[in-house]
mmCIF file of C-alpha atoms and ligand atoms in Angstrom:
data_model
loop_
_atom_site.group_PDB
_atom_site.id
_atom_site.type_symbol
_atom_site.label_atom_id
_atom_site.label_comp_id
_atom_site.label_asym_id
_atom_site.label_seq_id
_atom_site.Cartn_x
_atom_site.Cartn_y
_atom_site.Cartn_z
ATOM 1 C CA MET D 196 -126.122 44.709 147.862
ATOM 2 C CA LEU D 197 -125.618 41.275 146.382
ATOM 3 C CA LYS D 198 -125.553 41.573 142.600
ATOM 4 C CA ALA D 199 -125.261 38.889 139.951
ATOM 5 C CA ARG D 200 -122.866 39.568 137.072
ATOM 6 C CA GLU D 201 -124.285 41.910 134.408
ATOM 7 C CA ALA D 202 -124.142 39.075 131.828
ATOM 8 C CA VAL D 203 -126.431 37.023 134.100
ATOM 9 C CA ARG D 204 -128.782 39.854 135.067
ATOM 10 C CA SER D 205 -129.443 40.634 131.423
ATOM 11 C CA LEU D 206 -130.198 36.989 130.535
ATOM 12 C CA LYS D 207 -133.785 36.117 129.647
ATOM 13 C CA GLU D 208 -135.250 33.293 131.723
ATOM 14 C CA TYR D 209 -135.791 30.130 129.739
ATOM 15 C CA HIS D 210 -138.722 27.918 130.717
ATOM 16 C CA PRO D 211 -139.275 25.067 128.258
ATOM 17 C CA PRO D 212 -143.017 24.290 128.116
ATOM 18 C CA LEU D 213 -142.684 20.944 129.862
ATOM 19 C CA SER D 214 -145.612 21.068 132.256
ATOM 20 C CA GLY D 215 -148.875 19.278 131.542
ATOM 21 C CA ARG D 216 -147.419 17.066 128.833
ATOM 22 C CA ALA D 217 -150.138 14.423 128.856
ATOM 23 C CA GLY D 218 -150.486 12.780 125.447
ATOM 24 C CA LEU D 219 -148.294 11.641 122.601
ATOM 25 C CA ARG D 220 -145.048 13.614 123.041
ATOM 26 C CA LEU D 221 -144.280 14.915 119.557
ATOM 27 C CA ASP D 222 -143.095 18.241 120.969
ATOM 28 C CA PHE D 223 -139.509 17.838 122.271
ATOM 29 C CA ASN D 224 -137.765 15.587 119.714
ATOM 30 C CA GLU D 225 -137.460 12.889 122.350
ATOM 31 C CA ASN D 226 -137.635 9.179 121.672
ATOM 32 C CA VAL D 227 -141.334 8.387 122.112
ATOM 33 C CA SER D 228 -141.161 4.650 122.694
ATOM 34 C CA GLY D 229 -138.628 4.334 125.540
ATOM 35 C CA CYS D 230 -135.060 3.085 125.769
ATOM 36 C CA SER D 231 -133.536 -0.335 125.107
ATOM 37 C CA PRO D 232 -134.824 -3.134 127.385
ATOM 38 C CA ARG D 233 -131.179 -3.846 128.203
ATOM 39 C CA VAL D 234 -130.947 -0.428 129.838
ATOM 40 C CA LEU D 235 -134.072 -1.115 131.896
ATOM 41 C CA ALA D 236 -132.645 -4.466 133.008
ATOM 42 C CA LYS D 237 -129.457 -2.723 134.081
ATOM 43 C CA LEU D 238 -131.443 -0.163 136.064
ATOM 44 C CA ARG D 239 -133.262 -2.920 137.937
ATOM 45 C CA ARG D 240 -129.940 -4.517 138.899
ATOM 46 C CA LEU D 241 -128.534 -1.351 140.509
ATOM 47 C CA VAL D 242 -127.642 -1.927 144.167
ATOM 48 C CA PRO D 243 -127.512 0.642 147.010
ATOM 49 C CA ASP D 244 -123.728 0.435 147.202
ATOM 50 C CA ARG D 245 -123.509 1.768 143.646
ATOM 51 C CA LEU D 246 -125.713 4.740 144.496
ATOM 52 C CA ALA D 247 -123.740 5.478 147.662
ATOM 53 C CA ARG D 248 -120.524 6.016 145.717
ATOM 54 C CA TYR D 249 -119.399 9.038 143.737
ATOM 55 C CA PRO D 250 -119.546 8.287 140.018
ATOM 56 C CA GLU D 251 -116.409 7.155 138.194
ATOM 57 C CA ARG D 252 -116.633 8.397 134.662
ATOM 58 C CA GLN D 253 -113.363 7.119 133.256
ATOM 59 C CA SER D 254 -114.083 3.484 132.404
ATOM 60 C CA VAL D 255 -117.344 4.358 130.665
ATOM 61 C CA GLU D 256 -115.580 7.152 128.824
ATOM 62 C CA HIS D 257 -113.111 4.557 127.516
ATOM 63 C CA ALA D 258 -115.962 2.359 126.291
ATOM 64 C CA VAL D 259 -117.694 5.294 124.581
ATOM 65 C CA ALA D 260 -114.416 6.409 122.962
ATOM 66 C CA GLU D 261 -113.919 2.901 121.585
ATOM 67 C CA PHE D 262 -117.502 2.940 120.296
ATOM 68 C CA LEU D 263 -116.692 6.160 118.392
ATOM 69 C CA ASN D 264 -113.267 4.932 117.215
ATOM 70 C CA LEU D 265 -111.532 7.660 119.178
ATOM 71 C CA SER D 266 -108.962 7.611 121.971
ATOM 72 C CA ALA D 267 -110.214 8.083 125.538
ATOM 73 C CA GLU D 268 -108.281 11.380 125.775
ATOM 74 C CA GLN D 269 -110.454 12.752 122.985
ATOM 75 C CA VAL D 270 -113.782 12.123 124.693
ATOM 76 C CA LEU D 271 -115.563 13.771 127.608
ATOM 77 C CA LEU D 272 -118.910 12.493 128.846
ATOM 78 C CA THR D 273 -121.145 15.408 129.738
ATOM 79 C CA ASN D 274 -124.447 16.031 131.504
ATOM 80 C CA GLY D 275 -126.216 16.140 128.152
ATOM 81 C CA VAL D 276 -124.946 18.148 125.195
ATOM 82 C CA ASP D 277 -126.210 21.146 127.167
ATOM 83 C CA GLU D 278 -123.291 20.799 129.541
ATOM 84 C CA GLY D 279 -120.883 20.300 126.627
ATOM 85 C CA ILE D 280 -121.982 23.661 125.161
ATOM 86 C CA HIS D 281 -121.692 25.279 128.591
ATOM 87 C CA LEU D 282 -118.153 23.947 129.047
ATOM 88 C CA LEU D 283 -117.091 25.063 125.573
ATOM 89 C CA CYS D 284 -118.397 28.576 126.166
ATOM 90 C CA GLY D 285 -116.701 28.719 129.573
ATOM 91 C CA THR D 286 -113.405 27.496 128.132
ATOM 92 C CA TYR D 287 -113.169 29.748 125.082
ATOM 93 C CA LEU D 288 -115.305 32.847 125.605
ATOM 94 C CA GLN D 289 -114.897 35.983 127.645
ATOM 95 C CA GLN D 290 -116.137 39.549 127.467
ATOM 96 C CA GLY D 291 -115.087 41.210 124.201
ATOM 97 C CA ASP D 292 -115.120 37.927 122.249
ATOM 98 C CA GLU D 293 -117.676 37.032 119.604
ATOM 99 C CA ALA D 294 -119.559 33.763 119.088
ATOM 100 C CA ILE D 295 -121.416 33.013 115.856
ATOM 101 C CA ILE D 296 -124.576 30.947 115.523
ATOM 102 C CA VAL D 297 -126.816 30.351 112.501
ATOM 103 C CA VAL D 298 -130.456 31.048 113.303
ATOM 104 C CA PRO D 299 -132.983 29.592 113.754
ATOM 105 C CA THR D 300 -131.199 27.021 115.877
ATOM 106 C CA PHE D 301 -131.052 25.281 119.258
ATOM 107 C CA GLY D 302 -131.752 27.890 121.963
ATOM 108 C CA MET D 303 -129.082 26.889 124.490
ATOM 109 C CA TYR D 304 -126.204 28.193 122.340
ATOM 110 C CA GLU D 305 -127.466 31.725 122.909
ATOM 111 C CA VAL D 306 -128.011 31.184 126.647
ATOM 112 C CA PHE D 307 -124.536 29.799 127.322
ATOM 113 C CA VAL D 308 -122.770 32.345 125.090
ATOM 114 C CA GLN D 309 -124.527 35.245 126.782
ATOM 115 C CA GLN D 310 -123.666 33.972 130.262
ATOM 116 C CA THR D 311 -119.974 34.551 129.475
ATOM 117 C CA GLY D 312 -120.492 38.202 128.536
ATOM 118 C CA ALA D 313 -119.261 37.517 124.968
ATOM 119 C CA CYS D 314 -121.160 39.029 122.057
ATOM 120 C CA LEU D 315 -123.558 36.773 120.148
ATOM 121 C CA VAL D 316 -123.510 37.168 116.365
ATOM 122 C CA ALA D 317 -126.574 35.579 114.749
ATOM 123 C CA VAL D 318 -126.342 34.801 111.042
ATOM 124 C CA ALA D 319 -129.764 34.105 109.531
ATOM 125 C CA ALA D 320 -130.649 31.212 107.252
ATOM 126 C CA ASP D 321 -133.412 32.211 104.848
ATOM 127 C CA PRO D 322 -136.676 30.235 105.087
ATOM 128 C CA GLU D 323 -137.541 31.193 101.500
ATOM 129 C CA CYS D 324 -134.298 29.559 100.348
ATOM 130 C CA GLY D 325 -135.096 26.382 102.272
ATOM 131 C CA PHE D 326 -133.119 27.437 105.369
ATOM 132 C CA VAL D 327 -130.016 26.462 103.401
ATOM 133 C CA PHE D 328 -126.855 26.867 105.492
ATOM 134 C CA PRO D 329 -125.694 30.464 104.877
ATOM 135 C CA THR D 330 -122.015 29.660 104.356
ATOM 136 C CA ALA D 331 -121.068 32.963 102.685
ATOM 137 C CA SER D 332 -122.715 35.098 105.410
ATOM 138 C CA LEU D 333 -121.149 32.998 108.138
ATOM 139 C CA LEU D 334 -117.682 33.298 106.584
ATOM 140 C CA ALA D 335 -118.210 37.063 106.269
ATOM 141 C CA ALA D 336 -119.101 37.273 109.994
ATOM 142 C CA ILE D 337 -115.795 35.695 111.117
ATOM 143 C CA ASN D 338 -113.241 38.214 112.405
ATOM 144 C CA GLN D 339 -110.373 38.423 114.870
ATOM 145 C CA LYS D 340 -112.768 38.442 117.824
ATOM 146 C CA THR D 341 -114.494 35.201 116.795
ATOM 147 C CA ARG D 342 -113.776 32.548 119.422
ATOM 148 C CA LEU D 343 -116.678 30.139 118.977
ATOM 149 C CA ILE D 344 -118.965 29.010 116.145
ATOM 150 C CA ALA D 345 -121.842 26.646 116.979
ATOM 151 C CA ILE D 346 -123.474 24.641 114.198
ATOM 152 C CA ALA D 347 -126.190 22.034 114.727
ATOM 153 C CA ASN D 348 -126.050 19.381 112.007
ATOM 154 C CA PRO D 349 -128.852 18.427 111.405
ATOM 155 C CA ASN D 350 -130.202 21.703 112.695
ATOM 156 C CA ASN D 351 -133.045 22.111 115.175
ATOM 157 C CA PRO D 352 -135.792 23.280 114.458
ATOM 158 C CA THR D 353 -135.355 23.098 110.652
ATOM 159 C CA GLY D 354 -133.976 19.575 110.208
ATOM 160 C CA ARG D 355 -131.637 20.957 107.514
ATOM 161 C CA VAL D 356 -128.033 19.804 107.167
ATOM 162 C CA VAL D 357 -124.676 21.353 106.287
ATOM 163 C CA ASP D 358 -122.486 19.895 103.522
ATOM 164 C CA GLN D 359 -119.095 18.746 104.669
ATOM 165 C CA ASP D 360 -117.454 21.116 102.146
ATOM 166 C CA ASP D 361 -119.117 24.048 103.877
ATOM 167 C CA LEU D 362 -117.994 22.805 107.290
ATOM 168 C CA LEU D 363 -114.446 22.538 105.950
ATOM 169 C CA ARG D 364 -114.569 26.136 104.738
ATOM 170 C CA VAL D 365 -115.692 27.307 108.193
ATOM 171 C CA LEU D 366 -113.059 25.241 110.002
ATOM 172 C CA LYS D 367 -110.311 26.629 107.765
ATOM 173 C CA ALA D 368 -111.539 30.226 107.990
ATOM 174 C CA ALA D 369 -111.578 30.306 111.804
ATOM 175 C CA PRO D 370 -108.493 28.470 113.144
ATOM 176 C CA ALA D 371 -108.589 30.525 116.370
ATOM 177 C CA ALA D 372 -112.241 29.726 117.083
ATOM 178 C CA ALA D 373 -113.711 26.583 118.636
ATOM 179 C CA VAL D 374 -116.087 25.208 115.982
ATOM 180 C CA LEU D 375 -118.795 23.055 117.549
ATOM 181 C CA VAL D 376 -120.608 20.671 115.229
ATOM 182 C CA ASP D 377 -123.546 19.497 117.310
ATOM 183 C CA GLU D 378 -124.593 16.079 116.017
ATOM 184 C CA ALA D 379 -127.470 15.555 118.478
ATOM 185 C CA TYR D 380 -129.584 14.144 115.610
ATOM 186 C CA TYR D 381 -126.733 12.200 113.964
ATOM 187 C CA ASP D 382 -128.502 8.836 114.253
ATOM 188 C CA PHE D 383 -131.389 9.995 112.056
ATOM 189 C CA TYR D 384 -129.018 11.455 109.439
ATOM 190 C CA GLY D 385 -126.055 9.094 109.326
ATOM 191 C CA GLU D 386 -123.267 11.498 108.355
ATOM 192 C CA THR D 387 -120.652 12.675 110.821
ATOM 193 C CA CYS D 388 -117.608 14.898 110.846
ATOM 194 C CA LEU D 389 -115.831 12.854 113.561
ATOM 195 C CA PRO D 390 -113.144 11.782 111.025
ATOM 196 C CA LEU D 391 -112.231 15.471 110.579
ATOM 197 C CA LEU D 392 -111.095 15.673 114.215
ATOM 198 C CA GLU D 393 -107.658 14.395 113.257
ATOM 199 C CA GLN D 394 -107.160 17.270 110.840
ATOM 200 C CA PHE D 395 -108.671 20.209 112.753
ATOM 201 C CA PRO D 396 -107.575 21.137 116.299
ATOM 202 C CA ASN D 397 -110.418 23.700 116.415
ATOM 203 C CA LEU D 398 -113.213 21.152 115.780
ATOM 204 C CA PHE D 399 -115.513 19.868 118.562
ATOM 205 C CA VAL D 400 -118.200 17.303 117.909
ATOM 206 C CA ALA D 401 -121.141 16.738 120.267
ATOM 207 C CA ARG D 402 -123.449 13.728 120.438
ATOM 208 C CA THR D 403 -126.333 12.936 122.752
ATOM 209 C CA PHE D 404 -128.086 9.897 124.211
ATOM 210 C CA SER D 405 -131.267 11.976 124.598
ATOM 211 C CA LYS D 406 -132.728 11.361 121.152
ATOM 212 C CA ALA D 407 -132.373 8.004 119.359
ATOM 213 C CA TYR D 408 -131.307 6.208 122.567
ATOM 214 C CA GLY D 409 -134.324 7.398 124.571
ATOM 215 C CA LEU D 410 -132.313 8.571 127.587
ATOM 216 C CA ALA D 411 -133.128 12.302 127.766
ATOM 217 C CA GLY D 412 -133.983 11.937 131.456
ATOM 218 C CA LEU D 413 -130.586 10.464 132.321
ATOM 219 C CA ARG D 414 -128.746 13.473 130.818
ATOM 220 C CA VAL D 415 -125.760 12.054 128.957
ATOM 221 C CA GLY D 416 -123.877 13.580 126.062
ATOM 222 C CA ILE D 417 -120.454 13.387 124.480
ATOM 223 C CA LEU D 418 -118.000 16.088 123.563
ATOM 224 C CA ALA D 419 -115.051 15.072 121.376
ATOM 225 C CA SER D 420 -112.037 16.898 119.968
ATOM 226 C CA GLN D 421 -108.267 16.489 119.841
ATOM 227 C CA ALA D 422 -106.666 15.384 123.115
ATOM 228 C CA ALA D 423 -104.978 18.749 123.803
ATOM 229 C CA ALA D 424 -108.259 20.674 123.580
ATOM 230 C CA MET D 425 -110.114 18.100 125.678
ATOM 231 C CA LYS D 426 -107.472 18.433 128.379
ATOM 232 C CA GLN D 427 -108.498 22.082 128.805
ATOM 233 C CA LEU D 428 -112.214 21.269 128.784
ATOM 234 C CA ARG D 429 -111.796 18.512 131.347
ATOM 235 C CA LYS D 430 -110.465 21.108 133.797
ATOM 236 C CA MET D 431 -113.781 22.963 133.495
ATOM 237 C CA ALA D 432 -115.986 19.944 134.228
ATOM 238 C CA SER D 433 -116.893 18.517 137.611
ATOM 239 C CA PRO D 434 -115.372 15.019 137.959
ATOM 240 C CA TYR D 435 -118.893 13.907 138.948
ATOM 241 C CA ASN D 436 -120.841 15.623 136.146
ATOM 242 C CA VAL D 437 -122.498 12.393 134.941
ATOM 243 C CA ASN D 438 -124.332 10.484 137.663
ATOM 244 C CA VAL D 439 -123.859 6.803 138.563
ATOM 245 C CA VAL D 440 -127.211 5.706 137.148
ATOM 246 C CA ALA D 441 -126.455 7.268 133.768
ATOM 247 C CA LEU D 442 -122.956 5.785 133.732
ATOM 248 C CA ALA D 443 -124.254 2.333 134.678
ATOM 249 C CA CYS D 444 -126.767 2.406 131.829
ATOM 250 C CA LEU D 445 -124.569 3.791 129.110
ATOM 251 C CA GLU D 446 -122.645 0.643 128.258
ATOM 252 C CA SER D 447 -125.917 -1.295 127.944
ATOM 253 C CA ALA D 448 -127.281 1.451 125.708
ATOM 254 C CA ILE D 449 -124.380 1.424 123.260
ATOM 255 C CA ALA D 450 -124.254 -2.387 123.287
ATOM 256 C CA ASP D 451 -127.826 -2.634 121.976
ATOM 257 C CA SER D 452 -127.229 -1.380 118.451
ATOM 258 C CA ASP D 453 -130.237 -3.391 117.194
ATOM 259 C CA TYR D 454 -132.560 -1.349 119.385
ATOM 260 C CA VAL D 455 -131.228 1.984 118.108
ATOM 261 C CA SER D 456 -131.126 0.962 114.450
ATOM 262 C CA GLY D 457 -134.695 -0.387 114.699
ATOM 263 C CA TYR D 458 -135.971 2.838 116.222
ATOM 264 C CA VAL D 459 -134.106 4.976 113.685
ATOM 265 C CA ARG D 460 -135.539 2.878 110.815
ATOM 266 C CA GLU D 461 -139.072 3.533 112.053
ATOM 267 C CA VAL D 462 -138.431 7.251 112.454
ATOM 268 C CA ARG D 463 -136.953 7.561 108.964
ATOM 269 C CA ALA D 464 -139.885 5.706 107.422
ATOM 270 C CA GLY D 465 -142.319 7.872 109.415
ATOM 271 C CA ARG D 466 -140.516 11.056 108.391
ATOM 272 C CA SER D 467 -140.888 10.152 104.760
ATOM 273 C CA LEU D 468 -144.616 9.331 105.153
ATOM 274 C CA VAL D 469 -145.311 12.567 107.038
ATOM 275 C CA GLN D 470 -143.467 14.654 104.436
ATOM 276 C CA LYS D 471 -145.441 12.977 101.628
ATOM 277 C CA GLU D 472 -148.682 13.683 103.443
ATOM 278 C CA LEU D 473 -147.736 17.345 103.984
ATOM 279 C CA GLN D 474 -147.020 17.606 100.262
ATOM 280 C CA ARG D 475 -150.423 16.075 99.462
ATOM 281 C CA LEU D 476 -152.108 18.497 101.862
ATOM 282 C CA HIS D 477 -150.191 21.477 100.364
ATOM 283 C CA VAL D 478 -148.658 22.373 103.725
ATOM 284 C CA PRO D 479 -145.241 24.050 103.284
ATOM 285 C CA PHE D 480 -142.447 22.238 105.147
ATOM 286 C CA TRP D 481 -138.670 21.858 105.078
ATOM 287 C CA HIS D 482 -137.148 18.490 104.180
ATOM 288 C CA SER D 483 -135.648 17.120 107.376
ATOM 289 C CA GLN D 484 -132.785 14.750 108.183
ATOM 290 C CA ALA D 485 -133.679 14.626 111.889
ATOM 291 C CA ASN D 486 -136.482 13.050 113.961
ATOM 292 C CA PHE D 487 -138.837 15.992 113.402
ATOM 293 C CA VAL D 488 -140.319 18.098 110.630
ATOM 294 C CA LEU D 489 -140.879 21.868 110.650
ATOM 295 C CA LEU D 490 -144.017 23.001 108.854
ATOM 296 C CA ARG D 491 -145.584 26.361 108.198
ATOM 297 C CA ILE D 492 -149.201 26.548 109.250
ATOM 298 C CA GLY D 493 -149.498 30.357 109.147
ATOM 299 C CA ASP D 494 -151.660 32.632 111.269
ATOM 300 C CA LYS D 495 -153.592 29.757 112.795
ATOM 301 C CA CYS D 496 -150.549 27.973 114.082
ATOM 302 C CA LEU D 497 -151.642 28.150 117.734
ATOM 303 C CA ASP D 498 -155.105 26.871 116.804
ATOM 304 C CA PHE D 499 -153.380 23.975 115.047
ATOM 305 C CA VAL D 500 -151.321 23.183 118.187
ATOM 306 C CA ARG D 501 -154.555 23.265 120.225
ATOM 307 C CA ALA D 502 -156.449 21.089 117.735
ATOM 308 C CA MET D 503 -153.660 18.493 117.858
ATOM 309 C CA ARG D 504 -153.635 18.620 121.666
ATOM 310 C CA ALA D 505 -157.396 18.024 121.689
ATOM 311 C CA ARG D 506 -156.612 14.785 119.808
ATOM 312 C CA GLY D 507 -153.991 13.827 122.402
ATOM 313 C CA ILE D 508 -150.935 14.855 120.352
ATOM 314 C CA LEU D 509 -148.426 17.428 121.602
ATOM 315 C CA VAL D 510 -146.558 19.426 118.950
ATOM 316 C CA ARG D 511 -144.334 22.486 119.397
ATOM 317 C CA ASP D 512 -145.115 26.023 118.330
ATOM 318 C CA ARG D 513 -141.889 27.486 116.913
ATOM 319 C CA SER D 514 -143.400 30.702 115.597
ATOM 320 C CA SER D 515 -141.143 32.935 117.692
ATOM 321 C CA ASP D 516 -137.917 31.453 116.264
ATOM 322 C CA PRO D 517 -136.207 33.703 113.682
ATOM 323 C CA GLY D 518 -137.713 33.097 110.221
ATOM 324 C CA CYS D 519 -140.308 30.696 111.650
ATOM 325 C CA ALA D 520 -143.481 32.820 111.839
ATOM 326 C CA GLY D 521 -146.483 30.487 111.760
ATOM 327 C CA CYS D 522 -144.307 27.366 112.114
ATOM 328 C CA VAL D 523 -144.868 24.204 114.114
ATOM 329 C CA ARG D 524 -142.330 21.441 114.726
ATOM 330 C CA ILE D 525 -143.537 17.855 114.924
ATOM 331 C CA THR D 526 -141.397 15.025 116.274
ATOM 332 C CA ILE D 527 -141.539 11.720 114.418
ATOM 333 C CA GLY D 528 -141.866 8.562 116.503
ATOM 334 C CA THR D 529 -142.630 4.897 115.821
ATOM 335 C CA ALA D 530 -144.898 3.539 113.067
ATOM 336 C CA ALA D 531 -147.856 3.484 115.483
ATOM 337 C CA HIS D 532 -147.272 7.100 116.470
ATOM 338 C CA THR D 533 -146.923 8.123 112.829
ATOM 339 C CA ALA D 534 -150.256 6.455 112.082
ATOM 340 C CA MET D 535 -151.890 8.562 114.833
ATOM 341 C CA LEU D 536 -150.241 11.682 113.468
ATOM 342 C CA LEU D 537 -151.296 10.973 109.895
ATOM 343 C CA LYS D 538 -154.907 10.557 111.017
ATOM 344 C CA ALA D 539 -154.913 13.771 113.074
ATOM 345 C CA LEU D 540 -153.106 16.010 110.546
ATOM 346 C CA PRO D 541 -155.825 16.318 107.866
ATOM 347 C CA GLU D 542 -158.539 16.463 110.544
ATOM 348 C CA CYS D 543 -156.878 19.424 112.270
ATOM 349 C CA LEU D 544 -156.187 21.239 109.005
ATOM 350 C CA GLN D 545 -159.810 20.702 107.981
ATOM 351 C CA GLU D 546 -160.935 22.083 111.347
ATOM 352 C CA LEU D 547 -158.802 25.211 110.819
ATOM 353 C CA SER D 548 -160.034 25.812 107.301
ATOM 354 C CA SER D 549 -163.637 25.601 108.439
ATOM 355 C CA CYS D 550 -162.982 28.538 110.845
ATOM 356 C CA SER D 551 -163.037 32.005 109.279
ATOM 357 C CA GLY D 552 -159.901 33.386 107.555
ATOM 358 C CA PRO D 553 -157.192 31.640 105.547
ATOM 359 C CA ALA D 554 -156.040 28.430 107.248
ATOM 360 C CA LEU D 555 -152.730 28.027 105.502
ATOM 361 C CA PRO D 556 -150.207 30.277 103.806
ATOM 362 C CA PRO D 557 -150.259 30.057 99.990
ATOM 363 C CA ALA D 558 -149.283 26.537 98.958
ATOM 364 C CA LYS D 559 -145.655 26.241 97.866
ATOM 365 C CA ALA D 560 -143.482 23.343 96.880
ATOM 366 C CA ALA D 561 -141.748 21.628 99.754
ATOM 367 C CA MET D 562 -138.392 23.206 100.610
HETATM 368 C C1 PLP U 104 -129.260 20.585 118.383
HETATM 369 C C2 PLP U 104 -129.436 20.138 119.798
HETATM 370 N N1 PLP U 104 -128.348 20.005 120.571
HETATM 371 C C3 PLP U 104 -128.443 19.599 121.839
HETATM 372 C C4 PLP U 104 -129.669 19.314 122.420
HETATM 373 C C5 PLP U 104 -129.733 18.925 123.865
HETATM 374 O O1 PLP U 104 -129.190 17.691 124.034
HETATM 375 P P1 PLP U 104 -129.063 17.064 125.498
HETATM 376 O O2 PLP U 104 -130.378 16.503 125.874
HETATM 377 O O3 PLP U 104 -128.000 16.017 125.313
HETATM 378 O O4 PLP U 104 -128.623 18.154 126.415
HETATM 379 C C6 PLP U 104 -130.823 19.435 121.661
HETATM 380 C C7 PLP U 104 -132.137 19.136 122.280
HETATM 381 O O5 PLP U 104 -133.185 19.367 121.794
HETATM 382 C C8 PLP U 104 -130.708 19.864 120.324
HETATM 383 O O6 PLP U 104 -131.791 20.046 119.566
#
């Protein structure tokens, strides 16, 4: 009888709640206003001959490497950061190995680690301590079997960041492990550990065009490390992993820095307004450096998601993430979207408090 590998059979199916997303999309941390007009112009100029050919990644990879101040040998374009994580797991993990993640975090680390048959070690960040990066527990979890450590910085769904000193301690403590620093939300934070690549052969940095650049549908990400490590990873990737349309658009996307900086400015301003409003409304939340904020609504968190949806705003229930009982994550968009959100927030909270039972957990200072 045909049988999938045990590591695959025991995997849980993952179905992101993407269907029926009519409304303002504040649920998936996407860009909510669309990509640069230069990218759209490029799309309109695509000719059939371009689509008929297999994609050639190399020249665009050179341009992206230059954009990041790296050499082309250090950079691999991937089918989203998702593929970068998949490739890393496939390159470094096998049965008997251990991979460490800090939870709550981005769900695909777990999926791709488990596919390899390696053992997943989840180190918890404590919500009561502001989901601060648990450096000491992570260092204590490293052992001779550790082959991969995945860290999202800023983290999803908390929006919290890791100090560079803590990253340095991890990199030094695990020289035989691939340490992925996933900078998917870099643009909204502004700090990167790319300059550390020179010093640490075990460091991998990921970036995406899915968030600030508004290209989630094109599926393009970047994985960067030292040239020797990237040589191994390149063997794992299909030469055609990034499609011609994505490749054609990428140079236009990185050329329009005004578009990205304008969008990021609006998101940062919106993030600050939303956090102030949550403080005023006594809703516990965690200070975020990304394009979303995680808040704790409590027992009525699903009612809150429904009340927002009734006002045409989609937000994401995160209550099943470790340490996130009663939590909702809200993406921050443009000034106009923030205005809609700020109008709906107090209305929905008011609606919940007028139903029976406590609407919110006891008010606490923002974390
Ligand atoms: C931390 C983190 N990494 C990676 C991704 C996925 O990025 P991509 O769309 O490039 O696959 C996400 C998406 O939500 C994310 O939150």
